[in-house]
CSV table of C-alpha atoms and ligand atoms in Angstrom, one decimal:
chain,number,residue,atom,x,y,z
K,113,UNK,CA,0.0,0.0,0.0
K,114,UNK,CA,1.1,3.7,-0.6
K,115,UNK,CA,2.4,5.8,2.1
K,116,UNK,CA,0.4,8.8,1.2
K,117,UNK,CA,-3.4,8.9,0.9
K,118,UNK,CA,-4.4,9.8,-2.5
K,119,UNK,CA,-8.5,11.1,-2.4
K,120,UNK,CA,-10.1,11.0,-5.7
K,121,UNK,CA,-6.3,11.4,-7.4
K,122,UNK,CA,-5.0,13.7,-5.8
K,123,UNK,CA,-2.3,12.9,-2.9
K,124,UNK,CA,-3.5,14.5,0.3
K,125,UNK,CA,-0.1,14.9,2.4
K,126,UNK,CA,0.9,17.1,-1.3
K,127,UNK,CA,-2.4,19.2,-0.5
K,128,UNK,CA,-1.3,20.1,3.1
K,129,UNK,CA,2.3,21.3,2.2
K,130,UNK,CA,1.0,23.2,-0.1
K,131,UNK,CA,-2.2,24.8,1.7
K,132,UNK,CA,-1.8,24.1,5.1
K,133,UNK,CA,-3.8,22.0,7.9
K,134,UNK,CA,-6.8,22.3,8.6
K,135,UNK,CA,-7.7,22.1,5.3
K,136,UNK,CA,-11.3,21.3,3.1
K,137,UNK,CA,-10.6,19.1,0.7
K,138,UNK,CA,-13.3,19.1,-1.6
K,139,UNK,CA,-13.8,16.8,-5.2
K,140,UNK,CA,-15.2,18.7,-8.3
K,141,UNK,CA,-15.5,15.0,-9.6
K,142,UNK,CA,-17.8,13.5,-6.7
K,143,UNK,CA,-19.9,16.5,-6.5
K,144,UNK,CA,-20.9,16.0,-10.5
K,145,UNK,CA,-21.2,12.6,-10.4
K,146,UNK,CA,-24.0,12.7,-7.4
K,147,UNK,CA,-26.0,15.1,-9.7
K,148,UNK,CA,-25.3,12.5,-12.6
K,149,UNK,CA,-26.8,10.1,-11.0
K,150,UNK,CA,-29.4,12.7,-9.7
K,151,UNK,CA,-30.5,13.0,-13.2
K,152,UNK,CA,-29.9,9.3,-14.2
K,153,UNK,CA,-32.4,8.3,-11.2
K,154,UNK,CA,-34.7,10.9,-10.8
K,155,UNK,CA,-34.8,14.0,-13.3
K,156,UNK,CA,-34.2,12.2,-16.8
K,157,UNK,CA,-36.1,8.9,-15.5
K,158,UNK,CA,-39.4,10.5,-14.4
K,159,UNK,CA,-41.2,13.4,-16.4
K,160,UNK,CA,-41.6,17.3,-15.1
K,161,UNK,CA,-39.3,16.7,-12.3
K,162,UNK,CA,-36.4,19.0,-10.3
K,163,UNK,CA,-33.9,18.7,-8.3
K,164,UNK,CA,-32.2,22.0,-6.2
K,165,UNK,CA,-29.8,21.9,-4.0
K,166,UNK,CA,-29.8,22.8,-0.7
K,167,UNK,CA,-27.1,24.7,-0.3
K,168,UNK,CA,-27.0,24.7,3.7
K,169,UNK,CA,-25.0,22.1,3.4
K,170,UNK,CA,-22.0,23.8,1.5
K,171,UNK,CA,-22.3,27.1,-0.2
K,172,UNK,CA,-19.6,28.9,-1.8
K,173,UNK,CA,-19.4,30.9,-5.3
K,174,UNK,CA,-17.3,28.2,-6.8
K,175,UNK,CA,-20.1,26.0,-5.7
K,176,UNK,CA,-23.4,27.9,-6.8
K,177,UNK,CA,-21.4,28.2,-10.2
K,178,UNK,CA,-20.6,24.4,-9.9
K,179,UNK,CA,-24.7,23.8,-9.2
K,180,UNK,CA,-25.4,26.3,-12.1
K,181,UNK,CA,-23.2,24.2,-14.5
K,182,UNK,CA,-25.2,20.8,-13.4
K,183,UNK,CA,-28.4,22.4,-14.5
K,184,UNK,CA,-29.7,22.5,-10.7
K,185,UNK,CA,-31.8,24.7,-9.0
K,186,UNK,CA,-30.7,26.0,-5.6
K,187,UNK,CA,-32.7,25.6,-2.2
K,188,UNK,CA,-31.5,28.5,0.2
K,189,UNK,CA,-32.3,30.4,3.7
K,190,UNK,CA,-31.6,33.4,4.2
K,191,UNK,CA,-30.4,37.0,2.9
K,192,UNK,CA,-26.9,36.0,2.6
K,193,UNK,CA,-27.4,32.6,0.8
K,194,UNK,CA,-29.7,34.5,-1.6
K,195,UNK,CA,-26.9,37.5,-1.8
K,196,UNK,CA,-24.2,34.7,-2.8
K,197,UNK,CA,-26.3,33.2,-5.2
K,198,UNK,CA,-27.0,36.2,-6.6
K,199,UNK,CA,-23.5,37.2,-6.8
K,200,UNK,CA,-22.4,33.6,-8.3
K,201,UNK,CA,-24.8,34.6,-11.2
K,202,UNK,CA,-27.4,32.3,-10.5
K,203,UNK,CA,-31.0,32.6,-11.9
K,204,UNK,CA,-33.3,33.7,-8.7
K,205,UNK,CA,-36.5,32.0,-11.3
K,206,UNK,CA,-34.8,29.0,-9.9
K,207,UNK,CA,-34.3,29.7,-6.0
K,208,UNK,CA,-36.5,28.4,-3.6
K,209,UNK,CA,-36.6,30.2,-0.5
K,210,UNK,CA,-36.8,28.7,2.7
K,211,UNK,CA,-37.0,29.3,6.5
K,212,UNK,CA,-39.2,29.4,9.7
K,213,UNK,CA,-38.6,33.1,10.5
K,214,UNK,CA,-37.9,35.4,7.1
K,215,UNK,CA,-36.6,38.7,8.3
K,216,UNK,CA,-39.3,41.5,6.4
K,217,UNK,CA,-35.5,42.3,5.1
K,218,UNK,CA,-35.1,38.8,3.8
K,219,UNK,CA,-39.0,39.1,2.4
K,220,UNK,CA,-38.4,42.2,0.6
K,221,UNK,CA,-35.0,41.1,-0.8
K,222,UNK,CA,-36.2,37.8,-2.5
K,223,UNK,CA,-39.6,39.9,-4.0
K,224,UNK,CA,-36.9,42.6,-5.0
K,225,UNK,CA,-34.4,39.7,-6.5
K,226,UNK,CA,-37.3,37.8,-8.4
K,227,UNK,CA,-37.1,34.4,-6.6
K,228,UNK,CA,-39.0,32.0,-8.2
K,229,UNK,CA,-40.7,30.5,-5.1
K,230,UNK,CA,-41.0,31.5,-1.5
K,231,UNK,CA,-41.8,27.8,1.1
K,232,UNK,CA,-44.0,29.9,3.5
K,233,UNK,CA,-43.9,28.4,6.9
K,234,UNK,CA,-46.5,30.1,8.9
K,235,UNK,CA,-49.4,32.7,8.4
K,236,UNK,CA,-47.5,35.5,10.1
K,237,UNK,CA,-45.1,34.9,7.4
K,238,UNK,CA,-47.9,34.8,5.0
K,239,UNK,CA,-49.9,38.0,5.8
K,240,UNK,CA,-46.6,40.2,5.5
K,241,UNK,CA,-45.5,38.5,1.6
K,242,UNK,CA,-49.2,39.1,0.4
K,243,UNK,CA,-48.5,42.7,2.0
K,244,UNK,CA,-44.8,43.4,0.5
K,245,UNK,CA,-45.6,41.8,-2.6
K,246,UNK,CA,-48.9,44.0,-3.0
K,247,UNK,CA,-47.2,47.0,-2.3
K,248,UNK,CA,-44.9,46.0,-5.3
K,249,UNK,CA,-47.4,44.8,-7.3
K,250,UNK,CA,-46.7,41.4,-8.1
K,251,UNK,CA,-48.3,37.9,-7.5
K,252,UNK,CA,-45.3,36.0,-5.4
K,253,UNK,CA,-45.2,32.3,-6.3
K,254,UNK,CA,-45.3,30.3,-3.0
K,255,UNK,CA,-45.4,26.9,-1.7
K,256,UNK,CA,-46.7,26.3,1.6
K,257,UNK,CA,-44.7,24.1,4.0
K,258,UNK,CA,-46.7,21.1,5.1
K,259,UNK,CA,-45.2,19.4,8.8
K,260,UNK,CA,-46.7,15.6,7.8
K,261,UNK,CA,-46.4,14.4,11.6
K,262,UNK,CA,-44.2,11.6,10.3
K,263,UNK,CA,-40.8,11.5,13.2
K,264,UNK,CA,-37.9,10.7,10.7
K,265,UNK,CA,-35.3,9.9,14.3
K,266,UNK,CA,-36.6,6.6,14.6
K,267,UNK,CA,-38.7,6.5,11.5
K,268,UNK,CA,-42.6,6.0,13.6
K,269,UNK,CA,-45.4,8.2,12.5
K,270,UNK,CA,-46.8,9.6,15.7
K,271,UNK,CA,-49.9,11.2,14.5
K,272,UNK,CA,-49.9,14.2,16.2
K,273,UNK,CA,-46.0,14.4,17.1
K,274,UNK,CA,-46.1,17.5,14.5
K,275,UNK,CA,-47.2,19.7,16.8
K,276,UNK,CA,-43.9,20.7,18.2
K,277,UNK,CA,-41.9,21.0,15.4
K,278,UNK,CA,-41.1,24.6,14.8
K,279,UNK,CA,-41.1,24.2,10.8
K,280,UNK,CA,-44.5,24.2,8.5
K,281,UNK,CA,-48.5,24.4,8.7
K,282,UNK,CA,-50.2,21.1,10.3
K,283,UNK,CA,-52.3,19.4,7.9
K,284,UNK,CA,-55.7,20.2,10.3
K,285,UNK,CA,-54.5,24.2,10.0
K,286,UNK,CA,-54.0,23.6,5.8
K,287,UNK,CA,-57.6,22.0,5.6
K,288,UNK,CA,-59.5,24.3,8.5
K,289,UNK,CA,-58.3,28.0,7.4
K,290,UNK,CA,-55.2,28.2,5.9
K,291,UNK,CA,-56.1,26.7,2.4
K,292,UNK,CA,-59.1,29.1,1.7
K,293,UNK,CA,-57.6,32.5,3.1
K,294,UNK,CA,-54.4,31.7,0.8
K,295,UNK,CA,-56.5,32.0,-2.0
K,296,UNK,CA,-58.1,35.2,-1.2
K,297,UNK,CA,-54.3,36.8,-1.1
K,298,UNK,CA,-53.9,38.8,-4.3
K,299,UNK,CA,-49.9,39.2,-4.0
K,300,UNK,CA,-49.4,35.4,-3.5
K,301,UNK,CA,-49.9,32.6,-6.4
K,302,UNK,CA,-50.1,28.9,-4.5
K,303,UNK,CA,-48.2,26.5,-6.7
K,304,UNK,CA,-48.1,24.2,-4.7
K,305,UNK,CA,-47.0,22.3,-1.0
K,306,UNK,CA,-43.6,21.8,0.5
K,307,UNK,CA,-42.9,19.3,3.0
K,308,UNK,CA,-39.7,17.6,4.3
K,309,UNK,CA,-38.9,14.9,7.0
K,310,UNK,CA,-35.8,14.8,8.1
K,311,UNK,CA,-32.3,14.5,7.0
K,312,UNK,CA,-29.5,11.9,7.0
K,313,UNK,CA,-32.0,9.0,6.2
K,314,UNK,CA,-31.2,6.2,5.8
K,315,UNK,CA,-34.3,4.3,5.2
K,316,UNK,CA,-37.1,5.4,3.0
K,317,UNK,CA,-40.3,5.0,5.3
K,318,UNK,CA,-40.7,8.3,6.3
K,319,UNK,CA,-40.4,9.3,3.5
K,320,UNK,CA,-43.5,7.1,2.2
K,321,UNK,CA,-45.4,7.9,4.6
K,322,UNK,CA,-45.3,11.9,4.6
K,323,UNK,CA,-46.5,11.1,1.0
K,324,UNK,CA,-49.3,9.4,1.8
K,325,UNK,CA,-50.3,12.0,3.8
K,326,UNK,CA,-49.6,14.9,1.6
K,327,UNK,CA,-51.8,12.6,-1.2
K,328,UNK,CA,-54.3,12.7,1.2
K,329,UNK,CA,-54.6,16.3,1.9
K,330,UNK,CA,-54.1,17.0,-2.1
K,331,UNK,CA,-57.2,14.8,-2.2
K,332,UNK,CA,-59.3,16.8,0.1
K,333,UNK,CA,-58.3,20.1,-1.6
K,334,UNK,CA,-59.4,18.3,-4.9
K,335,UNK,CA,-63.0,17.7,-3.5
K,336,UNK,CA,-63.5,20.6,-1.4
K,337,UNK,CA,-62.0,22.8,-3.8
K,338,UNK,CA,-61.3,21.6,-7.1
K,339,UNK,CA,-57.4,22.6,-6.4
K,340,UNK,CA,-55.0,20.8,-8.2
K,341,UNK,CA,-51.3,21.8,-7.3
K,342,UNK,CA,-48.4,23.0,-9.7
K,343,UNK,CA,-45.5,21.5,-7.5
K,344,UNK,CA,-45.1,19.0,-5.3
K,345,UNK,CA,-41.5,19.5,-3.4
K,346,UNK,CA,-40.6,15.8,-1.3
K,347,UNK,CA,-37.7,17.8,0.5
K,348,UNK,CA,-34.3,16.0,0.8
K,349,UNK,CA,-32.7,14.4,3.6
K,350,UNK,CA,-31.5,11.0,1.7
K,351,UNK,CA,-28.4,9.6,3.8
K,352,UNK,CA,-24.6,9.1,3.1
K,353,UNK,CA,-21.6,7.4,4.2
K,354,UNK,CA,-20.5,7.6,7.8
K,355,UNK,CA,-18.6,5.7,10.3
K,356,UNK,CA,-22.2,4.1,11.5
K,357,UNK,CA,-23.7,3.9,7.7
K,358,UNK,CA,-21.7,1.6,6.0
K,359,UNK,CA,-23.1,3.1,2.5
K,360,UNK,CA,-25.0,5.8,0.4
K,361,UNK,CA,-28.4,5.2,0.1
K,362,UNK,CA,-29.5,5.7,-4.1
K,363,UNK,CA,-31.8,8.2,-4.4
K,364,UNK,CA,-34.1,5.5,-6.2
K,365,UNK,CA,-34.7,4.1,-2.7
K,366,UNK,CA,-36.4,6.9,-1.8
K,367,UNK,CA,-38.1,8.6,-4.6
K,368,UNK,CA,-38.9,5.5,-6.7
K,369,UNK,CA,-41.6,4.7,-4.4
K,370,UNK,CA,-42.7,8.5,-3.4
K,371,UNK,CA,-43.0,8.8,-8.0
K,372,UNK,CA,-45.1,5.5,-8.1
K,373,UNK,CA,-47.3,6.9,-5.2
K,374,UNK,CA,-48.0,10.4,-7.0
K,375,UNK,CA,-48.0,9.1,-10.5
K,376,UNK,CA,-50.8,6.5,-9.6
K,377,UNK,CA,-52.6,9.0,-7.9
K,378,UNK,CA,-52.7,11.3,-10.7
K,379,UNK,CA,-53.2,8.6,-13.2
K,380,UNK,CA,-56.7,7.7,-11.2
K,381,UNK,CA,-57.6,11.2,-10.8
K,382,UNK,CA,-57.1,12.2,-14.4
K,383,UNK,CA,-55.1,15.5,-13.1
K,384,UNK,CA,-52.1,16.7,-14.7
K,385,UNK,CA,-49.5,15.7,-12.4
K,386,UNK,CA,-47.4,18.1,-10.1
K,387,UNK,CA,-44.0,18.8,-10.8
K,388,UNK,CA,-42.2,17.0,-8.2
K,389,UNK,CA,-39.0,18.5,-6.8
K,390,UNK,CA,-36.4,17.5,-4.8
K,391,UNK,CA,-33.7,19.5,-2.8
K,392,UNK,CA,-31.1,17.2,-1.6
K,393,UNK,CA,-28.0,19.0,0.3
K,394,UNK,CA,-25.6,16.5,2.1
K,395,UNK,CA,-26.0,13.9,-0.4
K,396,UNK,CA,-24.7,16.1,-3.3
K,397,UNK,CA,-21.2,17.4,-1.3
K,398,UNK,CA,-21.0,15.5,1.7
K,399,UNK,CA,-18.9,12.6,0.6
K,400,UNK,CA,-17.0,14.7,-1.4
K,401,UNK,CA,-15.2,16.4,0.9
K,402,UNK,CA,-12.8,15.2,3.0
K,403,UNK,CA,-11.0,17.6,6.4
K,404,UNK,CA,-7.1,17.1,6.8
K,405,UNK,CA,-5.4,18.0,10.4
K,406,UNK,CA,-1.9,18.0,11.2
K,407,UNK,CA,-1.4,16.1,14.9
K,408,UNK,CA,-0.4,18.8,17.3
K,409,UNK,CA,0.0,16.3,20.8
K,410,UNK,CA,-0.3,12.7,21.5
K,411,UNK,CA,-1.0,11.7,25.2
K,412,UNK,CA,-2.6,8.5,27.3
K,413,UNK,CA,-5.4,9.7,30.1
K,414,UNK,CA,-5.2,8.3,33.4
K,415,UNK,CA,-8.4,6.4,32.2
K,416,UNK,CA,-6.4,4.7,29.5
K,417,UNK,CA,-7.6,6.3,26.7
K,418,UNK,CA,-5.1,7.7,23.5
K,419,UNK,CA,-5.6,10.8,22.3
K,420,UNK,CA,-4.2,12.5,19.3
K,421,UNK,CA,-5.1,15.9,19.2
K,422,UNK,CA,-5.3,18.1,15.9
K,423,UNK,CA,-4.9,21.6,14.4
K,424,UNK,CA,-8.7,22.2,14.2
K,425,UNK,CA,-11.7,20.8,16.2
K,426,UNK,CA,-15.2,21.3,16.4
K,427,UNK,CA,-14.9,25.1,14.9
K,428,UNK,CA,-14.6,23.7,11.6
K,429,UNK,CA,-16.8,20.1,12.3
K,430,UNK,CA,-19.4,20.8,15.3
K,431,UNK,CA,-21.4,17.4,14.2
K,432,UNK,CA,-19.7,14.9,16.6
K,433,UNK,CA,-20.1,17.2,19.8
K,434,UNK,CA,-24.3,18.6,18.4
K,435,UNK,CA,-25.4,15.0,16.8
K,436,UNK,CA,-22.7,12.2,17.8
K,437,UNK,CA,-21.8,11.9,14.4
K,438,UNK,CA,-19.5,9.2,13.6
K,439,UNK,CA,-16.3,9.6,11.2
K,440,UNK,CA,-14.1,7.3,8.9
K,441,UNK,CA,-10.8,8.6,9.8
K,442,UNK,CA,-7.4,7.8,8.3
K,443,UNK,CA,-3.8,8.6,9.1
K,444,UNK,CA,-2.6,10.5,5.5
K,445,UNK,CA,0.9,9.5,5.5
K,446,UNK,CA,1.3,6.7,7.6
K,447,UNK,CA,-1.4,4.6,5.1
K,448,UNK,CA,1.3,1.5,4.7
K,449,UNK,CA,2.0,1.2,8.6
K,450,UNK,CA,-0.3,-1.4,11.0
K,451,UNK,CA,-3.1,0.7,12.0
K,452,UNK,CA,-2.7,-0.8,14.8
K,453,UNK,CA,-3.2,1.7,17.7
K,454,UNK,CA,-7.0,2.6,19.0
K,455,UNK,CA,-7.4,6.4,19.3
K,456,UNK,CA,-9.6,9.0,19.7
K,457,UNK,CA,-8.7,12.1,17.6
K,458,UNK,CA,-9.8,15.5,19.9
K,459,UNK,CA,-10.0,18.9,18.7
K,460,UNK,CA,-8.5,21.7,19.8
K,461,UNK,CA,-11.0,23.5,21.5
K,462,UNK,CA,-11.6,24.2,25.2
K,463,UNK,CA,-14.6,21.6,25.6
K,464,UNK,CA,-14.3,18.3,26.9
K,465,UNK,CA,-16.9,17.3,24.3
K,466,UNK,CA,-14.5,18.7,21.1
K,467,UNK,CA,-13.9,15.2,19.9
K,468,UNK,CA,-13.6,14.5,16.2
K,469,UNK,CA,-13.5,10.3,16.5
K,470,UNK,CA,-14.0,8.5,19.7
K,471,UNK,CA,-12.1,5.2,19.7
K,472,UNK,CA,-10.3,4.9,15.8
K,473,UNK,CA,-8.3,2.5,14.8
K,474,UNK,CA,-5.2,4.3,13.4
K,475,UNK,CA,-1.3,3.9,12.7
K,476,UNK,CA,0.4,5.0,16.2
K,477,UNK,CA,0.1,8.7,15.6
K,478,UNK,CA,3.4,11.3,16.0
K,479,UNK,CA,3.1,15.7,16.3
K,480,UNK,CA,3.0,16.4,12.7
K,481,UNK,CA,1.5,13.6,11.2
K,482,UNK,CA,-1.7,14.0,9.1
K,483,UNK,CA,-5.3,13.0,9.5
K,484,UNK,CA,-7.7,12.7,7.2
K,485,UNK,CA,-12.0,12.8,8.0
K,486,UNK,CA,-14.4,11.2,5.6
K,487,UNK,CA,-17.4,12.6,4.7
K,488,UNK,CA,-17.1,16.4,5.7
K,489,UNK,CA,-18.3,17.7,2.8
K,490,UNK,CA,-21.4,18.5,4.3
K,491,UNK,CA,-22.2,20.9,6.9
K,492,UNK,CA,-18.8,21.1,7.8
K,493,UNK,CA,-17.8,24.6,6.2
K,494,UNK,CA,-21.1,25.7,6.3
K,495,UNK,CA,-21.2,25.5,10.6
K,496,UNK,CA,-18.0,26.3,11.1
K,497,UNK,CA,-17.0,29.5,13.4
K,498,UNK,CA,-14.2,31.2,15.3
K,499,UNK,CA,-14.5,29.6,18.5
K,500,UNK,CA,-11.6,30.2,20.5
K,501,UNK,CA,-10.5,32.5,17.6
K,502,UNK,CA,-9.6,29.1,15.5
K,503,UNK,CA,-9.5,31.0,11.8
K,504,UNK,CA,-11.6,28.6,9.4
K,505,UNK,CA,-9.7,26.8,7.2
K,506,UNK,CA,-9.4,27.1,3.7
K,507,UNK,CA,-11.3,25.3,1.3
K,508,UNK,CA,-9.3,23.4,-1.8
K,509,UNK,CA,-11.6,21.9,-4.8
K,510,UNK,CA,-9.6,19.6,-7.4
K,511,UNK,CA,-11.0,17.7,-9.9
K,512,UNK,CA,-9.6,15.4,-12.6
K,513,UNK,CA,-6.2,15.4,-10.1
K,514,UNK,CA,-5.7,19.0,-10.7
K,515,UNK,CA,-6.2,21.2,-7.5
K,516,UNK,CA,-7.0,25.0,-7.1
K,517,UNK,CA,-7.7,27.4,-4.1
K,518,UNK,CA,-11.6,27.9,-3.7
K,519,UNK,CA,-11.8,29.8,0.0
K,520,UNK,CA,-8.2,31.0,1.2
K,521,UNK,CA,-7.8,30.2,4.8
K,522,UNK,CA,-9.1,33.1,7.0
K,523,UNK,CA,-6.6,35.0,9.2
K,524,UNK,CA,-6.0,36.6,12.5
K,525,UNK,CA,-6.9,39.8,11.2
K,526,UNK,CA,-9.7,38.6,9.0
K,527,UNK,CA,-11.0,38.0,12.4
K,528,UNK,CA,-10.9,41.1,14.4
K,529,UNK,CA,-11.9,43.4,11.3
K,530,UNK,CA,-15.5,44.0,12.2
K,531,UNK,CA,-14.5,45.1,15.6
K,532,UNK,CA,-14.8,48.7,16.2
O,4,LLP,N1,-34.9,20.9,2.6
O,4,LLP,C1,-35.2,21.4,3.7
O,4,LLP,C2,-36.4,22.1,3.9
O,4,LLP,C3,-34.3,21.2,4.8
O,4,LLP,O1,-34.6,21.7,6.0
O,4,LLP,C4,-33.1,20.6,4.6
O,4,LLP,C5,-32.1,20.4,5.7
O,4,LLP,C6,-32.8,20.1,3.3
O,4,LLP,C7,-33.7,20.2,2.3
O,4,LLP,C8,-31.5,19.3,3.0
O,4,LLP,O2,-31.4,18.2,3.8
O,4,LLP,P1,-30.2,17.1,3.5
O,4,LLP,O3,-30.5,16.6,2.1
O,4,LLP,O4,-29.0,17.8,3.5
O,4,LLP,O5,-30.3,16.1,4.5
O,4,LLP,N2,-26.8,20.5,10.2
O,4,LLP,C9,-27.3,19.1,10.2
O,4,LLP,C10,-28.3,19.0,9.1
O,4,LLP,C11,-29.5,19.9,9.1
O,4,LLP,C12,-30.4,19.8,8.0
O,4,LLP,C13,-31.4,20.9,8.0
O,4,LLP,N3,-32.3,20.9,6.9
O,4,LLP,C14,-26.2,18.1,10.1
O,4,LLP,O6,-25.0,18.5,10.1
O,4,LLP,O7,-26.4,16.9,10.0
């Protein structure tokens, strides 16, 4: 076996003398062959159908541009997602705007900006975009964010566990009084209903099931109302490779069934059907993208344990100390040596819970040696902050074994400059 750790052809110890630690690796390469297969198993296969991006989960220029290229649409949150997709040059007809608490700012700057579709969450939120989009006059498309009451943690429907989420409409408030006074708004255009169940799934049950119960409510518009929607948006959430999740699930497992359930409801009611969207985020980057850390001590507890502690910590990756996330870790230059030596790699910062990978099998690790994290190319970058004043690294795309510099590394400067 090679000494050095080569991620999708490129060498990673070259990366880190070139960069420096801690250090984003992201592949160009992974990240267009998930929205191959995106359009392989879902776009190309099934009729009227789109896929965005939710780019929560990594959002940089070079990445809206990359998104752009694959002929994606973009799922975003807030003001400054918008304001970088804007700047990357992507078209705001294809932006869907999320979020449980728009700012009037945020309101007025997606109306301004032309997004194609505002996912309205609650009525407060609708009352002021019928107002602000009046007061412009324009008809806003919107899709209304349906909470199915399906619990995606341990994949149960608990009927009426919806009621404390803080995202969406309950399907009782769509059908009571939210439906009808929607459609007295002049400055909003319904196309449709939004709903979403969770993310890192591995399993497709909840996903089935918030169908059934979005068909179900579709149906009783249909009677009531004659309404027949112009979008159907499933949400994303499908899960990928981690420590605990041996594989990426296809996107097939999860949308094959949800497209037989809509098409064969259509097909009996004899209505056009919707154009179904998707807006998967971590699937798309997060196995593309790898974090490299440089060892900076090596010590045994009284307890026992072996620790290897690196340049970075849970300022760049917060998901193993906010959702005991599990990482594949590898040692970057040592891959030929007996990994031999259990570990757990800790972060730098001043929190006994910083810990990147409890309990790793790894090479016996030295100061200065190099570690590599699977799977960070999702909601890694994206969460990151300056705890402790750790700058964030930089972020380094390559593709076809070429490598460029996509985010430089942020300073100690760059980190004081607001201050006043
Ligand atoms: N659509 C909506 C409405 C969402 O709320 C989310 C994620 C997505 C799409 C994309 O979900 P994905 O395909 O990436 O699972 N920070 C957490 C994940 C939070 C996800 C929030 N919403 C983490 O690091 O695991």
């Amino acid at each position: 076996m090679e000494k050095n750790l080569i991620f999708h052809g490129s060498d990673v110890p070259a990366l880190a003398e070139k960069y420096g630690t801690p250090l984003y690796v992201m592949s160009i390469d992974d990240i267009r062959q998930r929205c191959a297969e995106i359009r392989v198993s879902f776009t190309d296969k099934y009729e009227n159908t789109v896929a965005a991006f939710a780019c929560k989960a990594f959002q940089t220029l070079e990445m809206i541009r990359l998104i752009k290229e694959e002929g994606l649409s973009l799922d975003i949150v807030s003001g400054g997602e918008l304001y970088a997709a804007l700047k990357a040059g992507f078209d705001p007809a294809h932006i869907g705007f999320h979020g449980n608490a728009k700012t009037p700012r945020e309101l007025r700057e997606a109306l301004d900006a032309g997004v194609g579709t505002i996912i309205v969450d609650n009525f407060s939120e609708l009352e002021l975009l019928n107002r602000l989009a009046l007061e412009r006059g324009i008809c806003q498309g919107i899709l209304l964010r349906v909470t199915p009451g399906v619990d995606s943690h341990t994949h149960l429907y608990i009927a009426t566990g919806n009621l404390d989420s803080k995202f969406g409409f309950s399907v009782p408030e769509i059908k009571k009084t939210v439906f009808e006074q929607v459609r007295e708004m002049k400055g909003v255009d319904l196309k449709g209903f939004h709903y979403h169940v969770g993310s890192q799934l591995t399993e497709n049950n909840s996903h089935i099931m918030a169908t059934g119960i979005m068909l179900d409510l579709l149906a009783n518009l249909k009677v009531r109302f004659g309404y027949v929607p112009r979008e159907l948006n499933c949400g994303g959430g499908f899960g990928i490779r981690y420590a605990d999740y041996p594989e990426r699930s296809a996107v097939s497992t999860f949308m094959d069934p949800v497209m037989d359930m809509i098409n064969s409801f259509y097909r009996e009611s004899g209505d056009p059907r919707p154009t179904v969207i998707i807006e998967p985020g971590r699937w798309i980057v997060g196995e593309a993208g790898i974090t490299v850390y440089e060892v900076s001590s090596v010590k045994t507890n009284a307890a026992g344990r072996h620790y290897a502690g690196v340049n970075g910590g849970l300022s760049d990756n917060p998901r193993t100390a906010l959702y005991d996330a599990k990482y594949e870790v590898a040692a970057a230059d040592k891959m030929d040596q007996p990994w031999d030596t259990l570990t757990t790699i800790a972060g730098k910062c001043c929190e006994s819970g910083d810990i990147i990978a409890y309990d790793v099998m790894l090479p016996k690790m030295e100061i200065g040696d190099l570690l590599a994290v699977y799977s960070t190319g999702a909601y890694n970058y994206s969460m990151a902050g300056n705890y402790n004043r750790l700058p964030r690294p930089a972020v380094v795309m390559i593709e076809n074994g070429e490598d460029h510099l996509s985010v430089r590394r942020e300073t100690y400067e760059d980190m004081i400059e607001r201050e006043l």
